[in-house]
PDB file of C-alpha atoms in Angstrom:
ATOM      1  CA  PHE A 982       9.471  13.151  -3.453  1.00 78.00           C
ATOM      2  CA  SER A 983       6.770  14.987  -0.862  1.00 85.00           C
ATOM      3  CA  LYS A 984       4.140  11.873  -1.604  1.00 89.00           C
ATOM      4  CA  PHE A 985       7.554   9.199  -1.061  1.00 94.00           C
ATOM      5  CA  GLY A 986       8.720  11.046   2.344  1.00 91.00           C
ATOM      6  CA  LEU A 987       4.508  11.035   3.950  1.00 90.00           C
ATOM      7  CA  LEU A 988       4.262   7.388   3.316  1.00 94.00           C
ATOM      8  CA  LEU A 989       7.311   7.055   5.239  1.00 94.00           C
ATOM      9  CA  ASP A 990       6.547   9.143   7.853  1.00 91.00           C
ATOM     10  CA  LEU A 991       2.790   7.103   8.117  1.00 92.00           C
ATOM     11  CA  LEU A 992       5.220   4.318   8.162  1.00 92.00           C
ATOM     12  CA  ARG A 993       8.037   4.973  10.261  1.00 86.00           C
ATOM     13  CA  GLY A 994       6.067   6.577  13.084  1.00 76.00           C
ATOM     14  CA  ASP A 995       8.836   7.799  15.097  1.00 56.00           C
ATOM     15  CA  GLY A 996       6.382  11.191  14.511  1.00 47.00           C
ATOM     16  CA  HIS A 997       9.038  13.469  13.471  1.00 48.00           C
ATOM     17  CA  GLY A 998       7.857  14.369   9.915  1.00 49.00           C
ATOM     18  CA  ASP A 999      11.318  14.423   9.402  1.00 52.00           C
ATOM     19  CA  HIS A1000      10.185  14.398   4.638  1.00 48.00           C
ATOM     20  CA  GLY A1001       7.790  19.022   5.713  1.00 51.00           C
ATOM     21  CA  SER A1002       5.014  15.897   5.930  1.00 51.00           C
ATOM     22  CA  HIS A1003       2.084  17.179   8.068  1.00 54.00           C
ATOM     23  CA  VAL A1004       2.496  13.769   9.950  1.00 56.00           C
ATOM     24  CA  ASP A1005       2.340  14.509  13.843  1.00 59.00           C
ATOM     25  CA  LYS A1006       2.811  10.898  14.064  1.00 72.00           C
ATOM     26  CA  GLY A1007       2.685   7.863  11.855  1.00 86.00           C
ATOM     27  CA  ILE A1008       0.084   4.424  11.689  1.00 90.00           C
ATOM     28  CA  GLY A1009       2.312   2.541  14.151  1.00 87.00           C
ATOM     29  CA  TRP A1010       3.021   0.105  11.572  1.00 92.00           C
ATOM     30  CA  ASN A1011       5.163  -3.185  13.301  1.00 92.00           C
ATOM     31  CA  LYS A1012       7.938  -5.103   9.446  1.00 93.00           C
ATOM     32  CA  ASN A1013       8.373  -7.404  12.950  1.00 92.00           C
ATOM     33  CA  ASP A1014       4.470  -8.228  13.649  1.00 92.00           C
ATOM     34  CA  PRO A1015       3.850 -10.925  11.182  1.00 90.00           C
ATOM     35  CA  LEU A1016       0.041  -9.828  11.531  1.00 88.00           C
ATOM     36  CA  ASP A1017       0.944  -6.296  10.844  1.00 92.00           C
ATOM     37  CA  ARG A1018       1.308  -6.446   6.509  1.00 94.00           C
ATOM     38  CA  ILE A1019       0.651  -3.813   4.145  1.00 96.00           C
ATOM     39  CA  VAL A1020      -1.090  -3.320   1.103  1.00 95.00           C
ATOM     40  CA  LEU A1021      -0.184  -0.281  -0.832  1.00 96.00           C
ATOM     41  CA  PHE A1022      -1.863   0.833  -4.351  1.00 92.00           C
ATOM     42  CA  THR A1023      -0.825   3.281  -6.713  1.00 93.00           C
ATOM     43  CA  GLU A1024      -1.712   3.846 -10.390  1.00 90.00           C
ATOM     44  CA  SER A1025       0.940   3.817 -12.350  1.00 90.00           C
ATOM     45  CA  VAL A1026       3.047   0.738 -13.459  1.00 93.00           C
ATOM     46  CA  LYS A1027       5.912   3.247 -13.557  1.00 95.00           C
ATOM     47  CA  THR A1028       4.993   4.550  -9.530  1.00 94.00           C
ATOM     48  CA  LEU A1029       4.619   1.142  -9.014  1.00 96.00           C
ATOM     49  CA  ASP A1030       7.967   0.481 -10.149  1.00 96.00           C
ATOM     50  CA  TRP A1031       9.654   3.264  -8.394  1.00 96.00           C
ATOM     51  CA  LEU A1032       8.554   2.044  -5.541  1.00 97.00           C
ATOM     52  CA  GLU A1033       9.562  -1.411  -5.588  1.00 97.00           C
ATOM     53  CA  ALA A1034      13.416   0.599  -6.240  1.00 97.00           C
ATOM     54  CA  HIS A1035      13.198   2.726  -3.033  1.00 97.00           C
ATOM     55  CA  LEU A1036      10.883   1.426  -0.436  1.00 97.00           C
ATOM     56  CA  PRO A1037      11.465  -1.552   1.016  1.00 97.00           C
ATOM     57  CA  LYS A1038      15.621  -0.180   0.917  1.00 96.00           C
ATOM     58  CA  ALA A1039      14.090   3.048   2.836  1.00 96.00           C
ATOM     59  CA  LEU A1040      12.319   0.816   5.667  1.00 95.00           C
ATOM     60  CA  LYS A1041      15.066  -1.781   5.468  1.00 95.00           C
ATOM     61  CA  LEU A1042      12.996  -4.461   4.270  1.00 96.00           C
ATOM     62  CA  LYS A1043      14.708  -7.892   2.070  1.00 94.00           C
ATOM     63  CA  THR A1044      13.311  -7.559  -1.089  1.00 93.00           C
ATOM     64  CA  SER A1045      14.961 -11.818  -2.389  1.00 90.00           C
ATOM     65  CA  GLY A1046      15.161 -14.770  -1.167  1.00 89.00           C
ATOM     66  CA  LYS A1047      12.726 -17.138   0.719  1.00 90.00           C
ATOM     67  CA  ASN A1048      12.805 -14.863   3.852  1.00 93.00           C
ATOM     68  CA  ALA A1049      11.551 -11.496   0.914  1.00 95.00           C
ATOM     69  CA  GLN A1050       9.360  -9.110   2.620  1.00 96.00           C
ATOM     70  CA  VAL A1051       7.704  -7.386   0.475  1.00 97.00           C
ATOM     71  CA  ALA A1052       6.543  -8.795  -2.910  1.00 96.00           C
ATOM     72  CA  ARG A1053       4.251  -6.690  -6.184  1.00 96.00           C
ATOM     73  CA  LEU A1054       0.881  -7.870  -7.828  1.00 95.00           C
ATOM     74  CA  ASP A1055       0.721  -6.298 -11.534  1.00 93.00           C
ATOM     75  CA  GLY A1056      -0.533  -7.343 -14.408  1.00 91.00           C
ATOM     76  CA  GLY A1057       2.734  -8.099 -15.904  1.00 92.00           C
ATOM     77  CA  VAL A1058       1.814 -11.603 -12.950  1.00 92.00           C
ATOM     78  CA  ARG A1059       0.489 -14.955 -14.075  1.00 93.00           C
ATOM     79  CA  ASP A1060      -2.383 -15.937 -12.309  1.00 92.00           C
ATOM     80  CA  VAL A1061      -0.198 -18.886 -11.132  1.00 94.00           C
ATOM     81  CA  ASP A1062       2.317 -16.359  -9.810  1.00 94.00           C
ATOM     82  CA  GLN A1063      -0.723 -14.271  -8.230  1.00 93.00           C
ATOM     83  CA  MET A1064      -2.218 -16.504  -5.788  1.00 94.00           C
ATOM     84  CA  GLU A1065       1.121 -17.792  -4.256  1.00 95.00           C
ATOM     85  CA  ILE A1066       1.728 -14.369  -3.638  1.00 95.00           C
ATOM     86  CA  VAL A1067      -1.410 -13.632  -1.640  1.00 94.00           C
ATOM     87  CA  ASN A1068      -1.690 -17.544  -0.437  1.00 95.00           C
ATOM     88  CA  ALA A1069       2.245 -16.336   1.160  1.00 95.00           C
ATOM     89  CA  PHE A1070       1.123 -12.529   1.828  1.00 95.00           C
ATOM     90  CA  ASN A1071      -1.887 -14.490   3.894  1.00 93.00           C
ATOM     91  CA  ARG A1072       0.142 -17.356   6.171  1.00 94.00           C
ATOM     92  CA  ALA A1073       0.919 -15.955   9.219  1.00 93.00           C
ATOM     93  CA  ASP A1074       4.586 -17.574   9.827  1.00 94.00           C
ATOM     94  CA  GLY A1075       5.263 -15.998   6.201  1.00 94.00           C
ATOM     95  CA  PRO A1076       7.825 -13.409   6.222  1.00 96.00           C
ATOM     96  CA  LEU A1077       5.856 -10.668   3.535  1.00 96.00           C
ATOM     97  CA  ARG A1078       5.549  -7.773   5.252  1.00 96.00           C
ATOM     98  CA  LEU A1079       4.202  -5.119   2.218  1.00 97.00           C
ATOM     99  CA  LEU A1080       2.649  -5.720  -1.174  1.00 97.00           C
ATOM    100  CA  LEU A1081       2.989  -3.280  -3.284  1.00 97.00           C
ATOM    101  CA  CYS A1082      -0.395  -2.980  -6.594  1.00 94.00           C
ATOM    102  CA  SER A1083      -1.342  -2.042  -9.451  1.00 91.00           C
ATOM    103  CA  ASP A1084      -5.177  -2.532 -10.127  1.00 88.00           C
ATOM    104  CA  VAL A1085      -5.049  -6.074 -10.938  1.00 88.00           C
ATOM    105  CA  ALA A1086      -4.488  -6.346  -7.627  1.00 88.00           C
ATOM    106  CA  SER A1087      -7.972  -4.635  -6.660  1.00 86.00           C
ATOM    107  CA  GLU A1088     -11.109  -7.293  -7.402  1.00 84.00           C
ATOM    108  CA  GLY A1089     -11.253 -10.851  -6.507  1.00 84.00           C
ATOM    109  CA  LEU A1090      -8.790 -11.224  -3.997  1.00 88.00           C
ATOM    110  CA  ASN A1091      -9.076 -11.543  -0.636  1.00 88.00           C
ATOM    111  CA  LEU A1092      -5.710  -9.593   1.787  1.00 89.00           C
ATOM    112  CA  HIS A1093      -7.903  -9.685   5.496  1.00 88.00           C
ATOM    113  CA  HIS A1094      -5.826 -12.530   6.699  1.00 88.00           C
ATOM    114  CA  CYS A1095      -2.894 -10.508   8.233  1.00 88.00           C
ATOM    115  CA  THR A1096      -3.584  -7.341   6.944  1.00 90.00           C
ATOM    116  CA  HIS A1097      -5.527  -4.758   7.867  1.00 91.00           C
ATOM    117  CA  ARG A1098      -3.914  -1.075   6.958  1.00 93.00           C
ATOM    118  CA  LEU A1099      -4.228  -0.510   2.904  1.00 90.00           C
ATOM    119  CA  MET A1100      -2.353   2.438   1.484  1.00 94.00           C
ATOM    120  CA  HIS A1101      -4.326   4.882  -1.846  1.00 91.00           C
ATOM    121  CA  PHE A1102      -0.343   6.127  -3.239  1.00 94.00           C
ATOM    122  CA  ASP A1103      -2.325   7.139  -5.983  1.00 87.00           C
ATOM    123  CA  ILE A1104      -5.962   8.781  -5.969  1.00 81.00           C
ATOM    124  CA  PRO A1105      -7.988   6.721  -9.530  1.00 79.00           C
ATOM    125  CA  TRP A1106     -10.361   8.363 -11.285  1.00 78.00           C
ATOM    126  CA  SER A1107     -12.788   6.242 -10.189  1.00 79.00           C
ATOM    127  CA  LEU A1108     -14.800   6.550  -6.922  1.00 80.00           C
ATOM    128  CA  MET A1109     -15.474   2.211  -7.554  1.00 85.00           C
ATOM    129  CA  VAL A1110     -11.956   1.350  -6.789  1.00 86.00           C
ATOM    130  CA  PHE A1111     -11.209   2.670  -4.025  1.00 81.00           C
ATOM    131  CA  GLN A1112     -14.292   0.616  -3.152  1.00 85.00           C
ATOM    132  CA  GLN A1113     -12.690  -2.478  -5.596  1.00 89.00           C
ATOM    133  CA  ARG A1114      -8.559  -1.630  -3.406  1.00 88.00           C
ATOM    134  CA  ASN A1115     -10.564  -1.263  -0.154  1.00 86.00           C
ATOM    135  CA  GLY A1116     -12.522  -3.501  -0.358  1.00 82.00           C
ATOM    136  CA  ARG A1117      -8.943  -6.334  -0.941  1.00 88.00           C
ATOM    137  CA  VAL A1118      -8.745  -5.739   3.695  1.00 88.00           C
ATOM    138  CA  ASP A1119     -12.721  -4.566   4.604  1.00 85.00           C
ATOM    139  CA  ARG A1120     -13.631  -8.198   3.956  1.00 84.00           C
ATOM    140  CA  TYR A1121     -16.470 -10.612   5.925  1.00 84.00           C
ATOM    141  CA  GLY A1122     -13.452 -11.960   8.397  1.00 81.00           C
ATOM    142  CA  GLN A1123     -11.756  -9.170   8.902  1.00 83.00           C
ATOM    143  CA  SER A1124     -10.770  -9.213  12.629  1.00 84.00           C
ATOM    144  CA  VAL A1125      -9.381  -5.863  12.933  1.00 87.00           C
ATOM    145  CA  ALA A1126     -11.325  -2.355  12.105  1.00 89.00           C
ATOM    146  CA  PRO A1127      -9.507  -1.496   8.282  1.00 90.00           C
ATOM    147  CA  GLU A1128      -7.228   1.111   8.592  1.00 91.00           C
ATOM    148  CA  ILE A1129      -7.674   2.862   4.817  1.00 89.00           C
ATOM    149  CA  HIS A1130      -5.164   5.399   4.560  1.00 90.00           C
ATOM    150  CA  TYR A1131      -5.135   8.160   1.151  1.00 87.00           C
ATOM    151  CA  LEU A1132      -2.311  10.077   0.253  1.00 88.00           C
ATOM    152  CA  LEU A1133      -3.446  13.042  -1.280  1.00 78.00           C
ATOM    153  CA  SER A1134      -0.482  15.647  -3.755  1.00 75.00           C
ATOM    154  CA  GLU A1135      -1.312  19.229  -3.355  1.00 75.00           C
ATOM    155  CA  ALA A1136      -0.675  21.995  -6.035  1.00 72.00           C
ATOM    156  CA  ALA A1137       0.865  25.256  -5.476  1.00 76.00           C
ATOM    157  CA  ASP A1138      -1.750  26.419  -7.695  1.00 79.00           C
ATOM    158  CA  PRO A1139      -4.967  26.445  -6.486  1.00 75.00           C
ATOM    159  CA  ALA A1140      -6.172  26.427  -9.831  1.00 74.00           C
ATOM    160  CA  VAL A1141      -4.901  22.624 -10.479  1.00 71.00           C
ATOM    161  CA  ARG A1142      -6.266  21.622  -6.777  1.00 67.00           C
ATOM    162  CA  GLY A1143      -4.138  18.032  -7.390  1.00 67.00           C
ATOM    163  CA  ASP A1144      -5.493  15.191  -5.964  1.00 69.00           C
ATOM    164  CA  GLN A1145      -9.009  17.153  -4.034  1.00 70.00           C
ATOM    165  CA  ARG A1146     -10.007  17.804  -8.045  1.00 68.00           C
ATOM    166  CA  VAL A1147      -9.847  14.107  -8.624  1.00 68.00           C
ATOM    167  CA  LEU A1148     -12.325  13.993  -4.965  1.00 69.00           C
ATOM    168  CA  GLU A1149     -14.398  16.704  -4.896  1.00 70.00           C
TER     169      GLU A1149
END
Protein backbone atom coordinates (compact mmCIF):
# COMPACT_ATOMS: atom_id res chain seq x y z
CA PHE A 1 0.00 0.00 0.00
CA SER A 2 1.11 3.57 -0.54
CA LYS A 3 2.32 4.33 2.99
CA PHE A 4 4.50 1.21 2.95
CA GLY A 5 5.87 2.31 -0.42
CA LEU A 6 6.66 5.74 1.00
CA LEU A 7 8.48 4.13 3.92
CA LEU A 8 10.55 1.99 1.55
CA ASP A 9 11.40 5.00 -0.61
CA LEU A 10 12.49 6.96 2.45
CA LEU A 11 14.61 4.14 3.83
CA ARG A 12 16.18 3.00 0.59
CA GLY A 13 17.01 6.54 -0.41
CA ASP A 14 17.51 5.76 -4.05
CA GLY A 15 15.68 8.89 -5.17
CA HIS A 16 13.44 7.01 -7.58
CA GLY A 17 10.20 7.25 -5.64
CA ASP A 18 9.36 3.85 -7.10
CA HIS A 19 6.13 3.55 -5.17
CA GLY A 20 4.46 6.71 -6.43
CA SER A 21 5.41 8.67 -3.34
CA HIS A 22 6.43 12.31 -3.12
CA VAL A 23 9.96 11.34 -2.11
CA ASP A 24 12.72 12.97 -4.14
CA LYS A 25 15.38 11.21 -2.15
CA GLY A 26 15.50 9.13 0.97
CA ILE A 27 16.91 9.81 4.39
CA GLY A 28 20.28 8.31 3.62
CA TRP A 29 19.86 5.35 5.97
CA ASN A 30 22.71 2.87 5.73
CA LYS A 31 21.68 -0.49 7.17
CA ASN A 32 25.34 -1.56 7.20
CA ASP A 33 26.42 1.34 9.43
CA PRO A 34 26.38 0.18 13.07
CA LEU A 35 25.50 3.70 14.25
CA ASP A 36 22.63 4.23 11.80
CA ARG A 37 19.53 2.53 13.12
CA ILE A 38 15.80 3.18 12.82
CA VAL A 39 13.10 3.20 15.49
CA LEU A 40 9.68 2.81 13.88
CA PHE A 41 6.44 3.28 15.85
CA THR A 42 2.96 2.07 14.93
CA GLU A 43 -0.39 2.54 16.62
CA SER A 44 -1.92 -0.81 15.77
CA VAL A 45 -0.56 -4.24 16.67
CA LYS A 46 -2.02 -5.50 13.37
CA THR A 47 0.09 -2.92 11.53
CA LEU A 48 3.11 -3.96 13.59
CA ASP A 49 2.46 -7.60 12.62
CA TRP A 50 2.22 -6.65 8.94
CA LEU A 51 5.39 -4.55 9.01
CA GLU A 52 7.27 -7.29 10.84
CA ALA A 53 6.21 -9.76 8.13
CA HIS A 54 7.03 -7.54 5.12
CA LEU A 55 9.54 -4.79 5.93
CA PRO A 56 12.60 -6.96 6.71
CA LYS A 57 12.16 -8.86 3.45
CA ALA A 58 11.77 -5.66 1.44
CA LEU A 59 14.92 -4.21 3.05
CA LYS A 60 16.84 -7.52 2.93
CA LEU A 61 17.35 -7.61 6.70
CA LYS A 62 18.00 -10.78 8.70
CA THR A 63 15.19 -11.64 11.10
CA SER A 64 16.42 -14.58 13.12
CA GLY A 65 19.43 -15.99 14.87
CA LYS A 66 22.23 -14.19 16.65
CA ASN A 67 22.71 -11.85 13.67
CA ALA A 68 19.07 -10.71 13.50
CA GLN A 69 18.88 -7.11 12.30
CA VAL A 70 15.23 -6.55 13.30
CA ALA A 71 13.57 -6.65 16.71
CA ARG A 72 10.08 -5.92 17.95
CA LEU A 73 8.89 -4.24 21.14
CA ASP A 74 5.23 -4.54 22.04
CA GLY A 75 3.06 -5.32 25.04
CA GLY A 76 3.49 -9.05 24.53
CA VAL A 77 7.24 -8.91 25.17
CA ARG A 78 8.21 -9.64 28.79
CA ASP A 79 9.98 -6.82 30.66
CA VAL A 80 13.21 -8.83 30.90
CA ASP A 81 13.15 -9.49 27.16
CA GLN A 82 12.36 -5.82 26.44
CA MET A 83 15.48 -4.79 28.34
CA GLU A 84 17.57 -7.34 26.43
CA ILE A 85 16.27 -5.94 23.12
CA VAL A 86 16.94 -2.33 24.21
CA ASN A 87 20.45 -3.25 25.37
CA ALA A 88 21.14 -5.06 22.09
CA PHE A 89 19.82 -2.10 20.08
CA ASN A 90 22.09 0.27 22.03
CA ARG A 91 25.28 -1.76 21.48
CA ALA A 92 27.31 -0.39 18.58
CA ASP A 93 28.82 -3.83 17.99
CA GLY A 94 25.39 -5.49 17.75
CA PRO A 95 23.57 -6.44 14.54
CA LEU A 96 20.18 -4.77 15.25
CA ARG A 97 19.35 -2.03 12.73
CA LEU A 98 15.55 -1.73 12.89
CA LEU A 99 13.36 -1.63 15.98
CA LEU A 100 9.63 -2.04 15.34
CA CYS A 101 7.63 -0.65 18.27
CA SER A 102 4.14 -0.27 19.61
CA ASP A 103 3.48 2.44 22.17
CA VAL A 104 4.79 0.17 24.93
CA ALA A 105 8.22 1.52 23.88
CA SER A 106 7.16 5.18 23.94
CA GLU A 107 8.07 5.84 27.57
CA GLY A 108 11.14 5.38 29.68
CA LEU A 109 13.46 3.77 27.14
CA ASN A 110 16.80 5.22 26.07
CA LEU A 111 17.19 4.36 22.39
CA HIS A 112 19.48 7.25 21.43
CA HIS A 113 22.86 5.59 21.85
CA CYS A 114 23.13 4.19 18.30
CA THR A 115 20.39 6.05 16.47
CA HIS A 116 19.02 9.50 15.90
CA ARG A 117 16.26 8.40 13.49
CA LEU A 118 12.65 7.77 14.46
CA MET A 119 9.60 7.27 12.26
CA HIS A 120 5.92 7.43 13.06
CA PHE A 121 4.30 4.98 10.65
CA ASP A 122 0.90 5.75 12.16
CA ILE A 123 -0.18 9.06 13.64
CA PRO A 124 -1.31 8.82 17.28
CA TRP A 125 -4.38 10.69 18.47
CA SER A 126 -2.53 12.32 21.34
CA LEU A 127 0.17 14.95 20.95
CA MET A 128 1.65 13.69 24.21
CA VAL A 129 2.32 10.33 22.54
CA PHE A 130 4.32 12.16 19.84
CA GLN A 131 6.44 13.74 22.56
CA GLN A 132 6.89 10.45 24.39
CA ARG A 133 7.88 8.58 21.23
CA ASN A 134 10.21 11.34 20.03
CA GLY A 135 11.85 11.37 23.44
CA ARG A 136 13.28 7.91 22.81
CA VAL A 137 15.93 9.43 20.49
CA ASP A 138 15.73 13.12 21.43
CA ARG A 139 17.48 12.83 24.79
CA TYR A 140 20.29 14.35 26.79
CA GLY A 141 23.49 12.78 25.52
CA GLN A 142 22.26 12.50 21.92
CA SER A 143 25.30 13.42 19.82
CA VAL A 144 23.47 13.80 16.48
CA ALA A 145 20.46 16.00 15.79
CA PRO A 146 17.36 13.77 15.89
CA GLU A 147 15.61 13.04 12.60
CA ILE A 148 11.93 12.38 13.17
CA HIS A 149 9.63 11.51 10.27
CA TYR A 150 5.83 11.36 10.18
CA LEU A 151 4.17 9.28 7.45
CA LEU A 152 0.80 10.84 6.70
CA SER A 153 -2.14 9.31 4.87
CA GLU A 154 -3.97 11.65 2.53
CA ALA A 155 -7.65 10.86 2.06
CA ALA A 156 -9.18 11.09 -1.42
CA ASP A 157 -12.27 12.71 0.15
CA PRO A 158 -11.38 16.24 1.31
CA ALA A 159 -14.04 16.06 4.03
CA VAL A 160 -12.17 13.18 5.69
CA ARG A 161 -8.70 14.81 5.56
CA GLY A 162 -6.97 11.61 6.76
CA ASP A 163 -4.09 12.07 9.19
CA GLN A 164 -4.18 15.82 8.65
CA ARG A 165 -7.45 15.91 10.64
CA VAL A 166 -5.66 14.34 13.62
CA LEU A 167 -2.78 16.79 13.43
CA GLU A 168 -5.12 19.80 13.18
